[in-house]
Amino acid sequence: GAGVSQSPRYKVAKRGQDVALRCDPISGHVSLFWYQQALGQGPEFLTYFQNEAQLDKSGLPSDRFFAERPEGSVSTLKIQRTQQEDSAVYLCASSSVGGGRNEQFFGPGTRLTVL
Amino acid sequence: KQEVTQIPAALSVPEGENLVLNCSFTDSAIYNLQWFRQDPGKGLTSLLLIQSSQREQTSGRLNASLDKSSGRSTLYIAASQPGDSATYLCAVVRFDKLIFGTGTRLQVFP
């Protein structure tokens, strides 16, 4: 079956622009996670949804970052007024049950470059 | 605060060697530990998941062990192949989120 998909795969933005990154989780998966991976580092948690409810957003670095999952399936991560330090790979993962205790399946990521 | 460390940061070995990658974590109150593989420009592929009540998991040439009391996990790769070249990440689950180490970059040369 289809895995987690993300779009776009690559995004170049000028500093100050707004961007929107999309994640399509595995069909039927309850939990959805966003992670940020800087070059040479491990991924870092941003936010977690269980169905349409955003249960944890403690990892969002600033109020310029906003995530939503209005119908409990597709999710969008929006970054307003992008800055150079936002350059990273943004990874989405989904899990079949609530919580992060079960295996998380990752998408290919979106590489964001802010000039 | 949970911190995850992986040693070594990089490893280059000839084909056929048996390898051990190390992962340590500071807080033993974890739900599970997961090992991933990441190829350049790609997402993460799950290799093994060890529940907190388990001691080890095996899949093919891979074996992962978990010692919660000492805060350690090891990933054993038997008879390494050039196709095993990738970055290997370990992550612990605490409060519904994965906390990752910085990875071990492995190169297996023919």
CSV table of C-alpha atoms in Angstrom, one decimal:
chain,number,residue,atom,x,y,z
A,1,GLY,CA,0.0,0.0,0.0
A,2,ALA,CA,1.0,3.7,-0.3
A,3,GLY,CA,3.3,5.1,2.3
A,4,VAL,CA,3.4,8.6,3.8
A,5,SER,CA,3.8,11.2,1.1
A,6,GLN,CA,4.9,14.8,1.3
A,7,SER,CA,4.8,17.7,-1.1
A,8,PRO,CA,6.6,19.6,-2.3
A,9,ARG,CA,9.8,17.6,-2.1
A,10,TYR,CA,11.9,20.7,-2.4
A,11,LYS,CA,11.0,24.3,-1.7
A,12,VAL,CA,13.1,27.5,-2.1
A,13,ALA,CA,11.7,30.6,-0.5
A,14,LYS,CA,13.0,34.1,-0.1
A,15,ARG,CA,13.3,35.4,3.4
A,16,GLY,CA,10.0,36.8,4.5
A,17,GLN,CA,7.8,34.6,2.3
A,18,ASP,CA,5.2,32.2,3.7
A,19,VAL,CA,5.4,28.5,2.9
A,20,ALA,CA,3.0,25.6,3.3
A,21,LEU,CA,4.1,22.0,3.4
A,22,ARG,CA,1.7,19.1,2.9
A,23,CYS,CA,1.7,15.6,4.4
A,24,ASP,CA,-0.5,12.7,3.4
A,25,PRO,CA,-0.3,10.0,6.0
A,26,ILE,CA,-1.0,6.3,5.5
A,27,SER,CA,-4.7,5.9,5.1
A,28,GLY,CA,-6.5,5.2,8.4
A,29,HIS,CA,-3.6,6.2,10.5
A,30,VAL,CA,-4.7,8.0,13.7
A,31,SER,CA,-1.5,9.8,14.7
A,32,LEU,CA,0.5,12.3,12.7
A,33,PHE,CA,3.8,13.9,13.6
A,34,TRP,CA,6.0,16.7,12.2
A,35,TYR,CA,9.7,16.7,12.8
A,36,GLN,CA,12.4,19.2,11.7
A,37,GLN,CA,15.9,17.9,10.7
A,38,ALA,CA,18.8,20.4,10.4
A,39,LEU,CA,21.8,19.4,8.3
A,40,GLY,CA,23.9,16.8,10.1
A,41,GLN,CA,21.5,16.4,13.0
A,42,GLY,CA,18.8,14.0,14.0
A,43,PRO,CA,15.2,15.0,13.5
A,44,GLU,CA,13.5,17.1,16.3
A,45,PHE,CA,9.9,16.9,17.2
A,46,LEU,CA,7.6,19.8,16.3
A,47,THR,CA,4.0,18.8,16.8
A,48,TYR,CA,1.6,15.8,17.1
A,49,PHE,CA,-2.0,15.2,16.1
A,50,GLN,CA,-4.4,12.5,17.1
A,51,ASN,CA,-7.1,12.6,14.4
A,52,GLU,CA,-7.9,16.3,14.0
A,53,ALA,CA,-6.8,17.3,17.6
A,54,GLN,CA,-3.4,18.8,18.0
A,55,LEU,CA,-2.3,17.3,21.3
A,56,ASP,CA,1.2,18.5,21.5
A,57,LYS,CA,2.8,21.6,19.8
A,58,SER,CA,5.6,22.0,22.3
A,59,GLY,CA,8.3,21.6,19.6
A,60,LEU,CA,7.2,24.5,17.4
A,61,PRO,CA,10.1,27.0,17.5
A,62,SER,CA,8.1,30.1,17.3
A,63,ASP,CA,4.6,31.5,16.6
A,64,ARG,CA,5.5,31.7,12.9
A,65,PHE,CA,5.0,28.0,12.8
A,66,PHE,CA,1.5,26.7,12.5
A,67,ALA,CA,0.1,23.2,11.8
A,68,GLU,CA,-3.4,21.9,11.1
A,69,ARG,CA,-5.1,18.6,10.3
A,70,PRO,CA,-8.7,19.7,9.9
A,71,GLU,CA,-10.3,16.4,8.8
A,72,GLY,CA,-8.0,14.1,10.6
A,73,SER,CA,-6.1,13.0,7.5
A,74,VAL,CA,-4.0,15.4,5.5
A,75,SER,CA,-1.9,17.9,7.5
A,76,THR,CA,-0.3,21.2,6.5
A,77,LEU,CA,2.6,22.8,8.2
A,78,LYS,CA,2.7,26.5,7.6
A,79,ILE,CA,5.7,28.8,8.2
A,80,GLN,CA,5.1,32.5,8.1
A,81,ARG,CA,7.8,35.1,7.3
A,82,THR,CA,10.4,32.5,6.7
A,83,GLN,CA,13.9,33.1,8.0
A,84,GLN,CA,17.3,31.5,7.1
A,85,GLU,CA,17.3,29.4,10.3
A,86,ASP,CA,14.1,27.7,9.1
A,87,SER,CA,16.2,26.0,6.4
A,88,ALA,CA,15.9,22.3,7.1
A,89,VAL,CA,14.2,19.1,6.0
A,90,TYR,CA,10.7,18.8,7.4
A,91,LEU,CA,9.6,15.2,8.0
A,92,CYS,CA,6.1,13.9,8.5
A,93,ALA,CA,5.3,10.5,10.2
A,94,SER,CA,2.1,8.6,10.9
A,95,SER,CA,1.2,5.8,13.2
A,96,SER,CA,-1.8,3.5,13.2
A,97,VAL,CA,-2.9,4.1,16.8
A,98,GLY,CA,-3.0,7.0,19.1
A,99,GLY,CA,0.2,8.1,20.7
A,100,GLY,CA,3.8,7.6,19.7
A,101,ARG,CA,4.4,4.3,21.4
A,102,ASN,CA,3.9,2.3,18.2
A,103,GLU,CA,5.9,2.3,15.1
A,104,GLN,CA,6.1,5.6,13.2
A,105,PHE,CA,6.3,5.5,9.4
A,106,PHE,CA,8.1,8.5,7.8
A,107,GLY,CA,7.6,10.3,4.5
A,108,PRO,CA,10.5,11.4,2.3
A,109,GLY,CA,10.5,14.9,3.7
A,110,THR,CA,10.4,18.4,2.3
A,111,ARG,CA,13.7,20.2,2.0
A,112,LEU,CA,13.2,23.9,2.6
A,113,THR,CA,15.9,26.4,1.7
A,114,VAL,CA,15.4,30.0,2.7
A,115,LEU,CA,17.6,32.5,0.8
B,1,LYS,CA,15.6,16.4,29.7
B,2,GLN,CA,16.0,13.3,27.7
B,3,GLU,CA,19.2,13.2,25.6
B,4,VAL,CA,20.2,10.6,23.1
B,5,THR,CA,23.8,10.0,22.0
B,6,GLN,CA,25.2,7.8,19.3
B,7,ILE,CA,28.7,6.5,19.0
B,8,PRO,CA,30.6,6.5,16.7
B,9,ALA,CA,29.5,9.4,14.6
B,10,ALA,CA,31.0,7.8,11.5
B,11,LEU,CA,32.3,4.4,10.6
B,12,SER,CA,34.0,3.1,7.5
B,13,VAL,CA,34.5,-0.7,7.2
B,14,PRO,CA,35.3,-3.3,4.5
B,15,GLU,CA,32.5,-5.6,3.3
B,16,GLY,CA,31.8,-8.6,5.4
B,17,GLU,CA,32.6,-7.2,8.8
B,18,ASN,CA,30.3,-7.5,11.8
B,19,LEU,CA,29.4,-4.1,13.3
B,20,VAL,CA,28.1,-2.7,16.5
B,21,LEU,CA,26.4,0.8,16.7
B,22,ASN,CA,25.8,2.3,20.1
B,23,CYS,CA,23.0,4.4,21.4
B,24,SER,CA,22.7,5.8,24.9
B,25,PHE,CA,20.0,7.8,26.6
B,26,THR,CA,19.9,9.7,29.9
B,27,ASP,CA,16.3,9.0,31.1
B,28,SER,CA,15.4,5.3,31.4
B,29,ALA,CA,11.6,6.1,31.6
B,30,ILE,CA,11.0,5.3,27.9
B,31,TYR,CA,8.1,3.5,26.2
B,32,ASN,CA,10.2,2.0,23.4
B,33,LEU,CA,13.3,2.5,21.3
B,34,GLN,CA,13.3,2.5,17.5
B,35,TRP,CA,16.2,2.1,15.1
B,36,PHE,CA,16.0,3.8,11.7
B,37,ARG,CA,18.0,4.0,8.5
B,38,GLN,CA,18.3,7.2,6.5
B,39,ASP,CA,19.7,7.3,2.9
B,40,PRO,CA,20.9,10.6,1.5
B,41,GLY,CA,18.0,12.8,0.5
B,42,LYS,CA,15.5,10.3,1.7
B,43,GLY,CA,13.2,9.9,4.6
B,44,LEU,CA,13.6,7.4,7.5
B,45,THR,CA,13.1,3.7,7.2
B,46,SER,CA,12.2,1.9,10.4
B,47,LEU,CA,14.5,-1.1,11.0
B,48,LEU,CA,13.5,-2.4,14.5
B,49,LEU,CA,11.3,-1.4,17.3
B,50,ILE,CA,12.0,-2.6,20.9
B,51,GLN,CA,9.2,-2.2,23.4
B,52,SER,CA,10.3,-1.2,26.9
B,53,SER,CA,9.5,-4.7,28.2
B,54,GLN,CA,11.7,-6.4,25.7
B,55,ARG,CA,15.4,-7.0,25.7
B,56,GLU,CA,16.1,-7.4,21.9
B,57,GLN,CA,14.6,-7.7,18.4
B,58,THR,CA,16.0,-9.4,15.3
B,59,SER,CA,15.3,-8.9,11.6
B,60,GLY,CA,17.5,-10.6,9.1
B,61,ARG,CA,21.1,-9.6,9.6
B,62,LEU,CA,20.1,-6.9,12.2
B,63,ASN,CA,19.8,-7.4,16.0
B,64,ALA,CA,19.0,-4.7,18.4
B,65,SER,CA,19.3,-4.9,22.2
B,66,LEU,CA,17.9,-2.7,24.9
B,67,ASP,CA,19.1,-2.3,28.5
B,68,LYS,CA,16.8,0.3,30.1
B,69,SER,CA,18.6,0.3,33.4
B,70,SER,CA,21.9,1.4,31.9
B,71,GLY,CA,20.3,3.6,29.3
B,72,ARG,CA,21.8,1.7,26.3
B,73,SER,CA,20.9,0.1,23.1
B,74,THR,CA,23.1,-1.5,20.5
B,75,LEU,CA,22.4,-2.3,16.8
B,76,TYR,CA,24.4,-5.3,15.6
B,77,ILE,CA,24.8,-5.7,11.8
B,78,ALA,CA,26.1,-9.1,10.7
B,79,ALA,CA,28.2,-9.6,7.5
B,80,SER,CA,28.0,-6.0,6.4
B,81,GLN,CA,27.4,-5.2,2.7
B,82,PRO,CA,27.9,-2.0,0.6
B,83,GLY,CA,24.1,-1.6,0.5
B,84,ASP,CA,24.1,-1.1,4.2
B,85,SER,CA,25.8,2.2,3.7
B,86,ALA,CA,23.6,4.9,5.2
B,87,THR,CA,23.0,6.9,8.4
B,88,TYR,CA,21.6,4.9,11.3
B,89,LEU,CA,19.5,6.8,13.9
B,90,CYS,CA,18.2,5.6,17.2
B,91,ALA,CA,15.2,7.2,18.8
B,92,VAL,CA,13.4,6.8,22.2
B,93,VAL,CA,9.7,7.4,22.7
B,94,ARG,CA,8.7,9.4,25.7
B,95,PHE,CA,5.3,11.2,26.0
B,96,ASP,CA,4.3,10.3,22.5
B,97,LYS,CA,7.2,11.8,20.7
B,98,LEU,CA,10.4,10.4,19.2
B,99,ILE,CA,13.7,11.8,20.6
B,100,PHE,CA,16.5,11.1,18.2
B,101,GLY,CA,20.3,10.8,18.4
B,102,THR,CA,22.5,12.5,15.8
B,103,GLY,CA,23.2,9.3,14.0
B,104,THR,CA,26.0,7.1,12.9
B,105,ARG,CA,27.1,7.5,9.3
B,106,LEU,CA,28.1,4.1,8.0
B,107,GLN,CA,30.1,3.4,4.9
B,108,VAL,CA,30.8,-0.2,3.8
B,109,PHE,CA,33.3,-0.5,1.0
B,110,PRO,CA,33.7,-3.5,-1.3
